[in-house]
PDB file of C-alpha atoms in Angstrom:
ATOM      1  CA  MET A   1     -31.663   6.162 -25.329  1.00  0.00           C
ATOM      2  CA  ARG A   2     -27.839   5.622 -26.110  1.00  0.00           C
ATOM      3  CA  PHE A   3     -27.065   9.165 -24.905  1.00  0.00           C
ATOM      4  CA  THR A   4     -28.770   8.486 -21.609  1.00  0.00           C
ATOM      5  CA  LYS A   5     -27.085   5.005 -21.147  1.00  0.00           C
ATOM      6  CA  THR A   6     -23.684   6.626 -21.670  1.00  0.00           C
ATOM      7  CA  LEU A   7     -24.361   9.020 -19.175  1.00  0.00           C
ATOM      8  CA  LEU A   8     -25.374   6.413 -16.620  1.00  0.00           C
ATOM      9  CA  PHE A   9     -22.007   4.583 -17.553  1.00  0.00           C
ATOM     10  CA  LEU A  10     -20.146   7.679 -16.931  1.00  0.00           C
ATOM     11  CA  SER A  11     -21.740   8.399 -13.555  1.00  0.00           C
ATOM     12  CA  ILE A  12     -21.051   4.957 -12.641  1.00  0.00           C
ATOM     13  CA  LEU A  13     -17.671   5.412 -13.534  1.00  0.00           C
ATOM     14  CA  ILE A  14     -17.188   8.569 -11.431  1.00  0.00           C
ATOM     15  CA  LEU A  15     -18.676   7.151  -8.626  1.00  0.00           C
ATOM     16  CA  SER A  16     -16.546   3.893  -8.566  1.00  0.00           C
ATOM     17  CA  LEU A  17     -13.249   6.082  -9.140  1.00  0.00           C
ATOM     18  CA  SER A  18     -14.223   8.179  -6.011  1.00  0.00           C
ATOM     19  CA  SER A  19     -15.132   5.193  -3.768  1.00  0.00           C
ATOM     20  CA  SER A  20     -11.588   3.467  -5.084  1.00  0.00           C
ATOM     21  CA  ASN A  21      -9.851   6.248  -3.195  1.00  0.00           C
ATOM     22  CA  VAL A  22     -11.316   5.742  -0.017  1.00  0.00           C
ATOM     23  CA  SER A  23     -11.931   1.828  -0.230  1.00  0.00           C
ATOM     24  CA  ALA A  24      -8.888   1.093   1.811  1.00  0.00           C
ATOM     25  CA  GLN A  25     -10.383   2.240   4.748  1.00  0.00           C
ATOM     26  CA  GLY A  26     -12.699  -0.344   6.425  1.00  0.00           C
ATOM     27  CA  TYR A  27     -12.198  -2.679   3.100  1.00  0.00           C
ATOM     28  CA  LYS A  28     -11.596  -6.338   3.857  1.00  0.00           C
ATOM     29  CA  ILE A  29     -11.228  -9.082   1.456  1.00  0.00           C
ATOM     30  CA  LYS A  30     -14.125 -11.410   1.842  1.00  0.00           C
ATOM     31  CA  THR A  31     -14.249 -13.614  -1.038  1.00  0.00           C
ATOM     32  CA  ILE A  32     -11.603 -15.269  -3.501  1.00  0.00           C
ATOM     33  CA  VAL A  33     -12.516 -17.319  -6.415  1.00  0.00           C
ATOM     34  CA  ILE A  34     -10.082 -20.049  -7.527  1.00  0.00           C
ATOM     35  CA  ASP A  35     -10.369 -21.277 -11.189  1.00  0.00           C
ATOM     36  CA  ALA A  36      -8.818 -24.539 -12.086  1.00  0.00           C
ATOM     37  CA  GLY A  37      -8.172 -24.104 -15.908  1.00  0.00           C
ATOM     38  CA  HIS A  38      -9.742 -26.259 -18.344  1.00  0.00           C
ATOM     39  CA  GLY A  39     -11.446 -29.522 -17.378  1.00  0.00           C
ATOM     40  CA  GLY A  40     -13.566 -32.160 -19.003  1.00  0.00           C
ATOM     41  CA  PHE A  41     -13.133 -32.647 -22.736  1.00  0.00           C
ATOM     42  CA  ARG A  42     -10.834 -29.274 -22.557  1.00  0.00           C
ATOM     43  CA  SER A  43      -7.819 -31.140 -21.367  1.00  0.00           C
ATOM     44  CA  GLY A  44      -5.250 -28.174 -22.054  1.00  0.00           C
ATOM     45  CA  ALA A  45      -1.524 -29.008 -22.416  1.00  0.00           C
ATOM     46  CA  ALA A  46      -0.238 -32.336 -22.256  1.00  0.00           C
ATOM     47  CA  GLY A  47       2.976 -33.729 -20.685  1.00  0.00           C
ATOM     48  CA  SER A  48       4.311 -37.305 -20.980  1.00  0.00           C
ATOM     49  CA  PHE A  49       2.391 -38.518 -18.088  1.00  0.00           C
ATOM     50  CA  SER A  50      -0.143 -35.928 -17.040  1.00  0.00           C
ATOM     51  CA  LEU A  51      -2.663 -33.387 -18.258  1.00  0.00           C
ATOM     52  CA  GLU A  52      -3.177 -29.502 -17.618  1.00  0.00           C
ATOM     53  CA  LYS A  53      -6.767 -29.892 -16.474  1.00  0.00           C
ATOM     54  CA  ASN A  54      -5.751 -32.561 -13.953  1.00  0.00           C
ATOM     55  CA  VAL A  55      -2.611 -30.791 -12.218  1.00  0.00           C
ATOM     56  CA  ALA A  56      -4.700 -27.391 -12.386  1.00  0.00           C
ATOM     57  CA  LEU A  57      -7.617 -29.095 -10.420  1.00  0.00           C
ATOM     58  CA  GLN A  58      -4.949 -30.537  -7.834  1.00  0.00           C
ATOM     59  CA  VAL A  59      -3.166 -27.315  -7.286  1.00  0.00           C
ATOM     60  CA  ALA A  60      -6.685 -25.238  -7.058  1.00  0.00           C
ATOM     61  CA  LEU A  61      -8.086 -27.535  -4.505  1.00  0.00           C
ATOM     62  CA  LYS A  62      -5.006 -27.645  -2.318  1.00  0.00           C
ATOM     63  CA  LEU A  63      -5.023 -23.727  -2.545  1.00  0.00           C
ATOM     64  CA  GLY A  64      -8.322 -23.607  -1.654  1.00  0.00           C
ATOM     65  CA  LYS A  65      -7.754 -25.707   1.431  1.00  0.00           C
ATOM     66  CA  LYS A  66      -4.899 -23.848   2.363  1.00  0.00           C
ATOM     67  CA  PHE A  67      -6.674 -20.431   2.320  1.00  0.00           C
ATOM     68  CA  GLU A  68      -9.289 -21.994   4.482  1.00  0.00           C
ATOM     69  CA  GLU A  69      -6.780 -22.975   7.104  1.00  0.00           C
ATOM     70  CA  GLU A  70      -4.938 -19.797   7.060  1.00  0.00           C
ATOM     71  CA  LEU A  71      -7.491 -17.308   6.170  1.00  0.00           C
ATOM     72  CA  PRO A  72     -10.649 -18.665   7.687  1.00  0.00           C
ATOM     73  CA  ASN A  73     -12.602 -15.590   7.609  1.00  0.00           C
ATOM     74  CA  ILE A  74     -12.336 -15.738   3.745  1.00  0.00           C
ATOM     75  CA  LYS A  75     -15.028 -17.166   1.683  1.00  0.00           C
ATOM     76  CA  ILE A  76     -13.295 -19.525  -0.864  1.00  0.00           C
ATOM     77  CA  ILE A  77     -15.329 -20.557  -4.037  1.00  0.00           C
ATOM     78  CA  GLN A  78     -13.868 -23.165  -6.857  1.00  0.00           C
ATOM     79  CA  THR A  79     -15.182 -22.760 -10.263  1.00  0.00           C
ATOM     80  CA  ARG A  80     -14.880 -26.470 -10.294  1.00  0.00           C
ATOM     81  CA  LYS A  81     -13.909 -29.165  -8.209  1.00  0.00           C
ATOM     82  CA  THR A  82     -14.350 -32.207 -10.321  1.00  0.00           C
ATOM     83  CA  ASP A  83     -13.027 -33.071 -13.848  1.00  0.00           C
ATOM     84  CA  VAL A  84     -15.889 -31.092 -15.597  1.00  0.00           C
ATOM     85  CA  ASP A  85     -15.889 -28.452 -18.456  1.00  0.00           C
ATOM     86  CA  VAL A  86     -17.130 -24.988 -17.286  1.00  0.00           C
ATOM     87  CA  ASP A  87     -17.626 -22.372 -20.064  1.00  0.00           C
ATOM     88  CA  TRP A  88     -14.793 -19.554 -20.041  1.00  0.00           C
ATOM     89  CA  TYR A  89     -17.510 -16.923 -19.481  1.00  0.00           C
ATOM     90  CA  ARG A  90     -19.118 -18.864 -16.802  1.00  0.00           C
ATOM     91  CA  ARG A  91     -16.116 -18.933 -14.814  1.00  0.00           C
ATOM     92  CA  ALA A  92     -15.875 -15.137 -14.771  1.00  0.00           C
ATOM     93  CA  GLU A  93     -19.515 -15.091 -14.104  1.00  0.00           C
ATOM     94  CA  ILE A  94     -19.054 -17.167 -11.004  1.00  0.00           C
ATOM     95  CA  ALA A  95     -16.864 -14.666  -9.653  1.00  0.00           C
ATOM     96  CA  ASN A  96     -18.931 -11.615 -10.595  1.00  0.00           C
ATOM     97  CA  ASP A  97     -21.939 -13.189  -9.063  1.00  0.00           C
ATOM     98  CA  ALA A  98     -20.366 -13.922  -5.894  1.00  0.00           C
ATOM     99  CA  LYS A  99     -18.754 -10.116  -6.086  1.00  0.00           C
ATOM    100  CA  ALA A 100     -15.563 -11.695  -5.366  1.00  0.00           C
ATOM    101  CA  ASP A 101     -12.492  -9.553  -4.315  1.00  0.00           C
ATOM    102  CA  LEU A 102     -10.049 -11.697  -5.954  1.00  0.00           C
ATOM    103  CA  PHE A 103      -9.879 -14.095  -9.033  1.00  0.00           C
ATOM    104  CA  ILE A 104      -6.866 -16.594  -9.424  1.00  0.00           C
ATOM    105  CA  SER A 105      -6.813 -18.950 -12.318  1.00  0.00           C
ATOM    106  CA  ILE A 106      -4.380 -21.732 -12.163  1.00  0.00           C
ATOM    107  CA  HIS A 107      -2.781 -22.977 -15.516  1.00  0.00           C
ATOM    108  CA  CYS A 108       0.295 -25.061 -16.676  1.00  0.00           C
ATOM    109  CA  ASN A 109       2.344 -23.818 -19.354  1.00  0.00           C
ATOM    110  CA  SER A 110       3.692 -25.676 -22.468  1.00  0.00           C
ATOM    111  CA  MET A 111       5.869 -25.034 -25.538  1.00  0.00           C
ATOM    112  CA  PRO A 112       4.978 -26.330 -28.988  1.00  0.00           C
ATOM    113  CA  ASP A 113       7.214 -28.457 -30.879  1.00  0.00           C
ATOM    114  CA  LYS A 114      10.110 -26.960 -32.518  1.00  0.00           C
ATOM    115  CA  ARG A 115      11.242 -27.734 -36.299  1.00  0.00           C
ATOM    116  CA  VAL A 116      14.696 -28.652 -36.857  1.00  0.00           C
ATOM    117  CA  LEU A 117      16.928 -28.989 -39.728  1.00  0.00           C
ATOM    118  CA  THR A 118      17.746 -32.511 -40.259  1.00  0.00           C
ATOM    119  CA  GLY A 119      19.786 -32.420 -43.687  1.00  0.00           C
ATOM    120  CA  TYR A 120      19.002 -31.689 -47.252  1.00  0.00           C
ATOM    121  CA  LYS A 121      17.554 -33.916 -49.982  1.00  0.00           C
ATOM    122  CA  THR A 122      18.384 -33.452 -53.712  1.00  0.00           C
ATOM    123  CA  VAL A 123      15.022 -33.065 -55.772  1.00  0.00           C
ATOM    124  CA  LYS A 124      15.404 -32.461 -59.482  1.00  0.00           C
ATOM    125  CA  GLY A 125      19.010 -31.313 -59.029  1.00  0.00           C
ATOM    126  CA  LYS A 126      18.329 -28.917 -56.214  1.00  0.00           C
ATOM    127  CA  LYS A 127      18.920 -29.258 -52.539  1.00  0.00           C
ATOM    128  CA  VAL A 128      15.934 -29.157 -50.406  1.00  0.00           C
ATOM    129  CA  ALA A 129      15.949 -28.819 -46.710  1.00  0.00           C
ATOM    130  CA  GLN A 130      14.581 -31.604 -44.577  1.00  0.00           C
ATOM    131  CA  TYR A 131      12.835 -30.914 -41.176  1.00  0.00           C
ATOM    132  CA  LYS A 132      11.568 -32.739 -38.407  1.00  0.00           C
ATOM    133  CA  TYR A 133       9.718 -31.901 -35.329  1.00  0.00           C
ATOM    134  CA  VAL A 134      10.806 -32.499 -31.896  1.00  0.00           C
ATOM    135  CA  LYS A 135       9.429 -32.022 -28.313  1.00  0.00           C
ATOM    136  CA  ASN A 136      10.519 -28.337 -27.037  1.00  0.00           C
ATOM    137  CA  SER A 137      11.390 -29.851 -23.528  1.00  0.00           C
ATOM    138  CA  THR A 138      13.961 -27.321 -22.134  1.00  0.00           C
ATOM    139  CA  THR A 139      11.797 -24.071 -21.551  1.00  0.00           C
ATOM    140  CA  SER A 140      11.108 -23.486 -17.927  1.00  0.00           C
ATOM    141  CA  GLY A 141       9.817 -21.112 -15.395  1.00  0.00           C
ATOM    142  CA  THR A 142       6.638 -19.356 -14.032  1.00  0.00           C
ATOM    143  CA  GLU A 143       4.792 -16.334 -15.247  1.00  0.00           C
ATOM    144  CA  THR A 144       1.614 -14.521 -14.031  1.00  0.00           C
ATOM    145  CA  PHE A 145      -0.810 -12.548 -16.510  1.00  0.00           C
ATOM    146  CA  VAL A 146      -3.168  -9.734 -15.885  1.00  0.00           C
ATOM    147  CA  GLY A 147      -5.716  -8.717 -18.393  1.00  0.00           C
ATOM    148  CA  ALA A 148      -4.742  -6.157 -20.602  1.00  0.00           C
ATOM    149  CA  TYR A 149      -7.549  -3.763 -20.477  1.00  0.00           C
ATOM    150  CA  ARG A 150      -7.718  -2.121 -23.916  1.00  0.00           C
ATOM    151  CA  ARG A 151     -10.351  -2.799 -26.539  1.00  0.00           C
ATOM    152  CA  ILE A 152     -11.346  -6.712 -25.623  1.00  0.00           C
ATOM    153  CA  ASN A 153     -12.047  -7.283 -29.326  1.00  0.00           C
ATOM    154  CA  GLU A 154      -8.181  -6.532 -29.749  1.00  0.00           C
ATOM    155  CA  MET A 155      -7.359  -9.695 -27.820  1.00  0.00           C
ATOM    156  CA  ASP A 156      -4.263 -11.588 -28.238  1.00  0.00           C
ATOM    157  CA  ALA A 157      -5.956 -14.512 -30.221  1.00  0.00           C
ATOM    158  CA  GLY A 158      -2.750 -16.486 -30.583  1.00  0.00           C
ATOM    159  CA  LEU A 159      -2.320 -16.919 -26.832  1.00  0.00           C
ATOM    160  CA  ARG A 160      -2.494 -20.573 -26.088  1.00  0.00           C
ATOM    161  CA  GLU A 161      -5.146 -19.849 -23.148  1.00  0.00           C
ATOM    162  CA  ASN A 162      -7.545 -18.232 -25.658  1.00  0.00           C
ATOM    163  CA  GLU A 163      -7.539 -21.166 -28.263  1.00  0.00           C
ATOM    164  CA  GLU A 164     -10.195 -23.226 -26.699  1.00  0.00           C
ATOM    165  CA  ILE A 165     -12.453 -20.038 -26.300  1.00  0.00           C
ATOM    166  CA  LEU A 166     -11.884 -19.120 -29.984  1.00  0.00           C
ATOM    167  CA  GLN A 167     -12.918 -22.803 -30.850  1.00  0.00           C
ATOM    168  CA  ASP A 168     -16.281 -22.002 -29.534  1.00  0.00           C
ATOM    169  CA  LYS A 169     -18.372 -20.502 -32.592  1.00  0.00           C
ATOM    170  CA  ASP A 170     -20.632 -18.595 -30.073  1.00  0.00           C
ATOM    171  CA  TYR A 171     -17.879 -17.036 -28.211  1.00  0.00           C
ATOM    172  CA  LYS A 172     -18.583 -13.604 -29.404  1.00  0.00           C
ATOM    173  CA  LYS A 173     -22.036 -13.600 -28.053  1.00  0.00           C
ATOM    174  CA  LYS A 174     -20.967 -14.887 -24.840  1.00  0.00           C
ATOM    175  CA  GLY A 175     -18.695 -12.096 -23.707  1.00  0.00           C
ATOM    176  CA  THR A 176     -16.854 -10.032 -26.325  1.00  0.00           C
ATOM    177  CA  TYR A 177     -17.455  -6.307 -26.389  1.00  0.00           C
ATOM    178  CA  ASP A 178     -18.290  -4.019 -29.382  1.00  0.00           C
ATOM    179  CA  PRO A 179     -15.265  -1.519 -29.816  1.00  0.00           C
ATOM    180  CA  THR A 180     -17.498   1.134 -31.601  1.00  0.00           C
ATOM    181  CA  ASP A 181     -19.877   1.337 -28.459  1.00  0.00           C
ATOM    182  CA  PRO A 182     -18.917   4.394 -26.146  1.00  0.00           C
ATOM    183  CA  GLU A 183     -20.378   2.198 -23.244  1.00  0.00           C
ATOM    184  CA  GLU A 184     -18.001  -0.576 -23.614  1.00  0.00           C
ATOM    185  CA  LEU A 185     -14.869   1.908 -23.850  1.00  0.00           C
ATOM    186  CA  ILE A 186     -16.190   3.445 -20.565  1.00  0.00           C
ATOM    187  CA  MET A 187     -16.275   0.124 -18.974  1.00  0.00           C
ATOM    188  CA  LEU A 188     -12.824  -0.831 -19.970  1.00  0.00           C
ATOM    189  CA  SER A 189     -11.825   2.664 -18.912  1.00  0.00           C
ATOM    190  CA  LEU A 190     -13.456   1.664 -15.347  1.00  0.00           C
ATOM    191  CA  TYR A 191     -11.649  -1.702 -15.277  1.00  0.00           C
ATOM    192  CA  ARG A 192      -8.417  -0.249 -16.164  1.00  0.00           C
ATOM    193  CA  SER A 193      -8.654   2.406 -13.252  1.00  0.00           C
ATOM    194  CA  LEU A 194      -9.938   0.009 -10.548  1.00  0.00           C
ATOM    195  CA  TYR A 195      -8.555  -3.517 -11.387  1.00  0.00           C
ATOM    196  CA  ARG A 196      -5.128  -3.074 -13.215  1.00  0.00           C
ATOM    197  CA  THR A 197      -2.874  -1.729 -10.482  1.00  0.00           C
ATOM    198  CA  LYS A 198      -4.324  -4.281  -8.042  1.00  0.00           C
ATOM    199  CA  SER A 199      -4.060  -7.018 -10.488  1.00  0.00           C
ATOM    200  CA  LEU A 200      -0.255  -6.117 -11.339  1.00  0.00           C
ATOM    201  CA  SER A 201       0.547  -5.805  -7.453  1.00  0.00           C
ATOM    202  CA  LEU A 202      -0.879  -9.224  -6.676  1.00  0.00           C
ATOM    203  CA  ALA A 203       0.695 -10.793  -9.812  1.00  0.00           C
ATOM    204  CA  LYS A 204       4.061  -9.563  -8.966  1.00  0.00           C
ATOM    205  CA  MET A 205       3.973 -10.780  -5.144  1.00  0.00           C
ATOM    206  CA  ILE A 206       3.139 -14.308  -6.574  1.00  0.00           C
ATOM    207  CA  GLN A 207       5.961 -14.224  -9.183  1.00  0.00           C
ATOM    208  CA  LYS A 208       8.417 -12.925  -6.222  1.00  0.00           C
ATOM    209  CA  ASN A 209       7.476 -15.895  -4.116  1.00  0.00           C
ATOM    210  CA  TYR A 210       7.952 -18.318  -7.111  1.00  0.00           C
ATOM    211  CA  THR A 211      11.445 -16.946  -7.839  1.00  0.00           C
ATOM    212  CA  ASP A 212      12.864 -15.860  -4.571  1.00  0.00           C
ATOM    213  CA  VAL A 213      11.451 -18.564  -2.113  1.00  0.00           C
ATOM    214  CA  ASN A 214      11.021 -21.470  -4.458  1.00  0.00           C
ATOM    215  CA  LYS A 215      13.925 -20.586  -6.817  1.00  0.00           C
ATOM    216  CA  ARG A 216      12.218 -21.001  -9.896  1.00  0.00           C
ATOM    217  CA  VAL A 217      12.813 -19.559 -13.005  1.00  0.00           C
ATOM    218  CA  ASN A 218      11.142 -15.901 -13.426  1.00  0.00           C
ATOM    219  CA  ARG A 219       9.326 -15.363 -16.696  1.00  0.00           C
ATOM    220  CA  GLY A 220       7.778 -12.199 -15.387  1.00  0.00           C
ATOM    221  CA  VAL A 221       4.261 -10.631 -15.017  1.00  0.00           C
ATOM    222  CA  LYS A 222       2.655  -9.925 -18.486  1.00  0.00           C
ATOM    223  CA  GLU A 223      -0.360  -7.886 -19.503  1.00  0.00           C
ATOM    224  CA  GLN A 224      -2.196 -10.107 -22.328  1.00  0.00           C
ATOM    225  CA  GLY A 225      -5.597 -10.170 -23.965  1.00  0.00           C
ATOM    226  CA  LEU A 226      -7.052 -13.183 -21.836  1.00  0.00           C
ATOM    227  CA  LEU A 227     -10.531 -13.090 -22.047  1.00  0.00           C
ATOM    228  CA  ILE A 228     -11.271 -14.700 -18.891  1.00  0.00           C
ATOM    229  CA  LEU A 229      -9.503 -12.048 -16.954  1.00  0.00           C
ATOM    230  CA  GLN A 230     -10.982  -9.412 -19.061  1.00  0.00           C
ATOM    231  CA  ARG A 231     -14.550 -10.607 -18.159  1.00  0.00           C
ATOM    232  CA  ALA A 232     -13.639 -10.717 -14.216  1.00  0.00           C
ATOM    233  CA  ALA A 233     -14.835  -7.528 -12.390  1.00  0.00           C
ATOM    234  CA  MET A 234     -12.216  -7.789  -9.686  1.00  0.00           C
ATOM    235  CA  PRO A 235      -8.302  -8.041  -9.350  1.00  0.00           C
ATOM    236  CA  SER A 236      -7.626 -10.953 -11.129  1.00  0.00           C
ATOM    237  CA  VAL A 237      -4.488 -12.900 -12.317  1.00  0.00           C
ATOM    238  CA  LEU A 238      -3.852 -16.030 -14.166  1.00  0.00           C
ATOM    239  CA  THR A 239      -0.582 -17.939 -13.039  1.00  0.00           C
ATOM    240  CA  GLU A 240       1.319 -20.463 -15.014  1.00  0.00           C
ATOM    241  CA  ILE A 241       2.877 -22.779 -12.568  1.00  0.00           C
ATOM    242  CA  GLY A 242       5.459 -24.458 -14.576  1.00  0.00           C
ATOM    243  CA  PHE A 243       5.992 -26.091 -18.217  1.00  0.00           C
ATOM    244  CA  ILE A 244       4.201 -29.212 -18.494  1.00  0.00           C
ATOM    245  CA  SER A 245       6.134 -29.810 -21.630  1.00  0.00           C
ATOM    246  CA  ASN A 246       9.397 -29.958 -19.447  1.00  0.00           C
ATOM    247  CA  PRO A 247       9.968 -33.278 -17.945  1.00  0.00           C
ATOM    248  CA  ARG A 248      11.478 -32.036 -14.817  1.00  0.00           C
ATOM    249  CA  GLU A 249       8.895 -29.119 -14.423  1.00  0.00           C
ATOM    250  CA  GLU A 250       6.339 -31.935 -15.108  1.00  0.00           C
ATOM    251  CA  GLU A 251       7.571 -34.120 -12.272  1.00  0.00           C
ATOM    252  CA  TYR A 252       7.646 -30.964 -10.018  1.00  0.00           C
ATOM    253  CA  ILE A 253       4.265 -29.431 -10.630  1.00  0.00           C
ATOM    254  CA  ASN A 254       2.718 -33.038 -10.245  1.00  0.00           C
ATOM    255  CA  SER A 255       4.719 -33.773  -6.794  1.00  0.00           C
ATOM    256  CA  ALA A 256       3.139 -33.354  -3.442  1.00  0.00           C
ATOM    257  CA  ALA A 257       6.370 -31.102  -2.394  1.00  0.00           C
ATOM    258  CA  GLY A 258       6.052 -28.996  -5.832  1.00  0.00           C
ATOM    259  CA  GLN A 259       2.429 -28.393  -5.291  1.00  0.00           C
ATOM    260  CA  GLU A 260       2.796 -27.592  -1.863  1.00  0.00           C
ATOM    261  CA  GLU A 261       5.513 -24.932  -2.597  1.00  0.00           C
ATOM    262  CA  ILE A 262       3.151 -23.461  -5.432  1.00  0.00           C
ATOM    263  CA  VAL A 263       0.302 -23.104  -3.139  1.00  0.00           C
ATOM    264  CA  THR A 264       2.197 -21.691  -0.410  1.00  0.00           C
ATOM    265  CA  ALA A 265       3.583 -19.274  -2.709  1.00  0.00           C
ATOM    266  CA  ILE A 266       0.173 -17.828  -3.707  1.00  0.00           C
ATOM    267  CA  VAL A 267      -1.218 -17.885  -0.407  1.00  0.00           C
ATOM    268  CA  ASP A 268       1.610 -15.747   0.996  1.00  0.00           C
ATOM    269  CA  ALA A 269       1.386 -13.540  -1.782  1.00  0.00           C
ATOM    270  CA  VAL A 270      -2.357 -13.033  -1.025  1.00  0.00           C
ATOM    271  CA  LYS A 271      -1.630 -12.384   2.583  1.00  0.00           C
ATOM    272  CA  GLN A 272       0.918  -9.762   1.717  1.00  0.00           C
ATOM    273  CA  TYR A 273      -1.847  -8.326  -0.687  1.00  0.00           C
ATOM    274  CA  LYS A 274      -4.476  -8.451   1.707  1.00  0.00           C
ATOM    275  CA  LYS A 275      -2.193  -6.664   4.382  1.00  0.00           C
ATOM    276  CA  GLU A 276      -1.401  -3.732   1.932  1.00  0.00           C
ATOM    277  CA  ILE A 277      -4.906  -3.523   0.548  1.00  0.00           C
ATOM    278  CA  GLU A 278      -6.740  -3.553   3.916  1.00  0.00           C
ATOM    279  CA  ASN A 279      -4.464  -1.161   5.814  1.00  0.00           C
TER     280      ASN A 279
END
């Protein structure tokens, strides 16, 4: 049975790779899934006056509206439209079930408090360093992630966007893979072949618009083991629109003007991606 199933996966891989070579002819982007990060009791990062879950939702809804206005032939699906918690695996499942052509996840970045030396205290004749934690409020910029399509169990457990997932005691049952299973390795190879290049292409276009047009600090495009991206069976990106821990950026990502710039940067990137992929 194992051998038969493995052959089946190999057949799917070969057929998928063959079809990808000709997919540009007649291919059209028909469905985009927009994912507002966090939600409900999972608030995400906190700024001085706002929460990541709320900013992400505002931007996601505006992004969807702009897509509908400027690309009316594309179906737009939101993973959430209100302040509700949606399981991480369900977000990717929504995109997979819809056979989406793109998955775009919206998040805000944040830096942890940093420890600074405040002086020394003499304890039993010895100098002992004294520290305090202060807000790290200077880091700024945007970065866009694509999934690292290596073995999914080798995820970057320390990444902030994975932290809430790892708090779920059943997360392994909901979507991680068995790295010893040849079928899973085949599927990872399939993802790498079909989606990595396209995901990187879109991510680079988004970052270019953030930095060249909006004049934001460019923190680059990065490949990381983000579980939500690794579960999405289509080109997918997670974009960090700014640091909510930075007071100036928090003001920007909460402002109408800032959100309009962010949304326009993403929409224009998708238009460019669409033009290149549909030729």
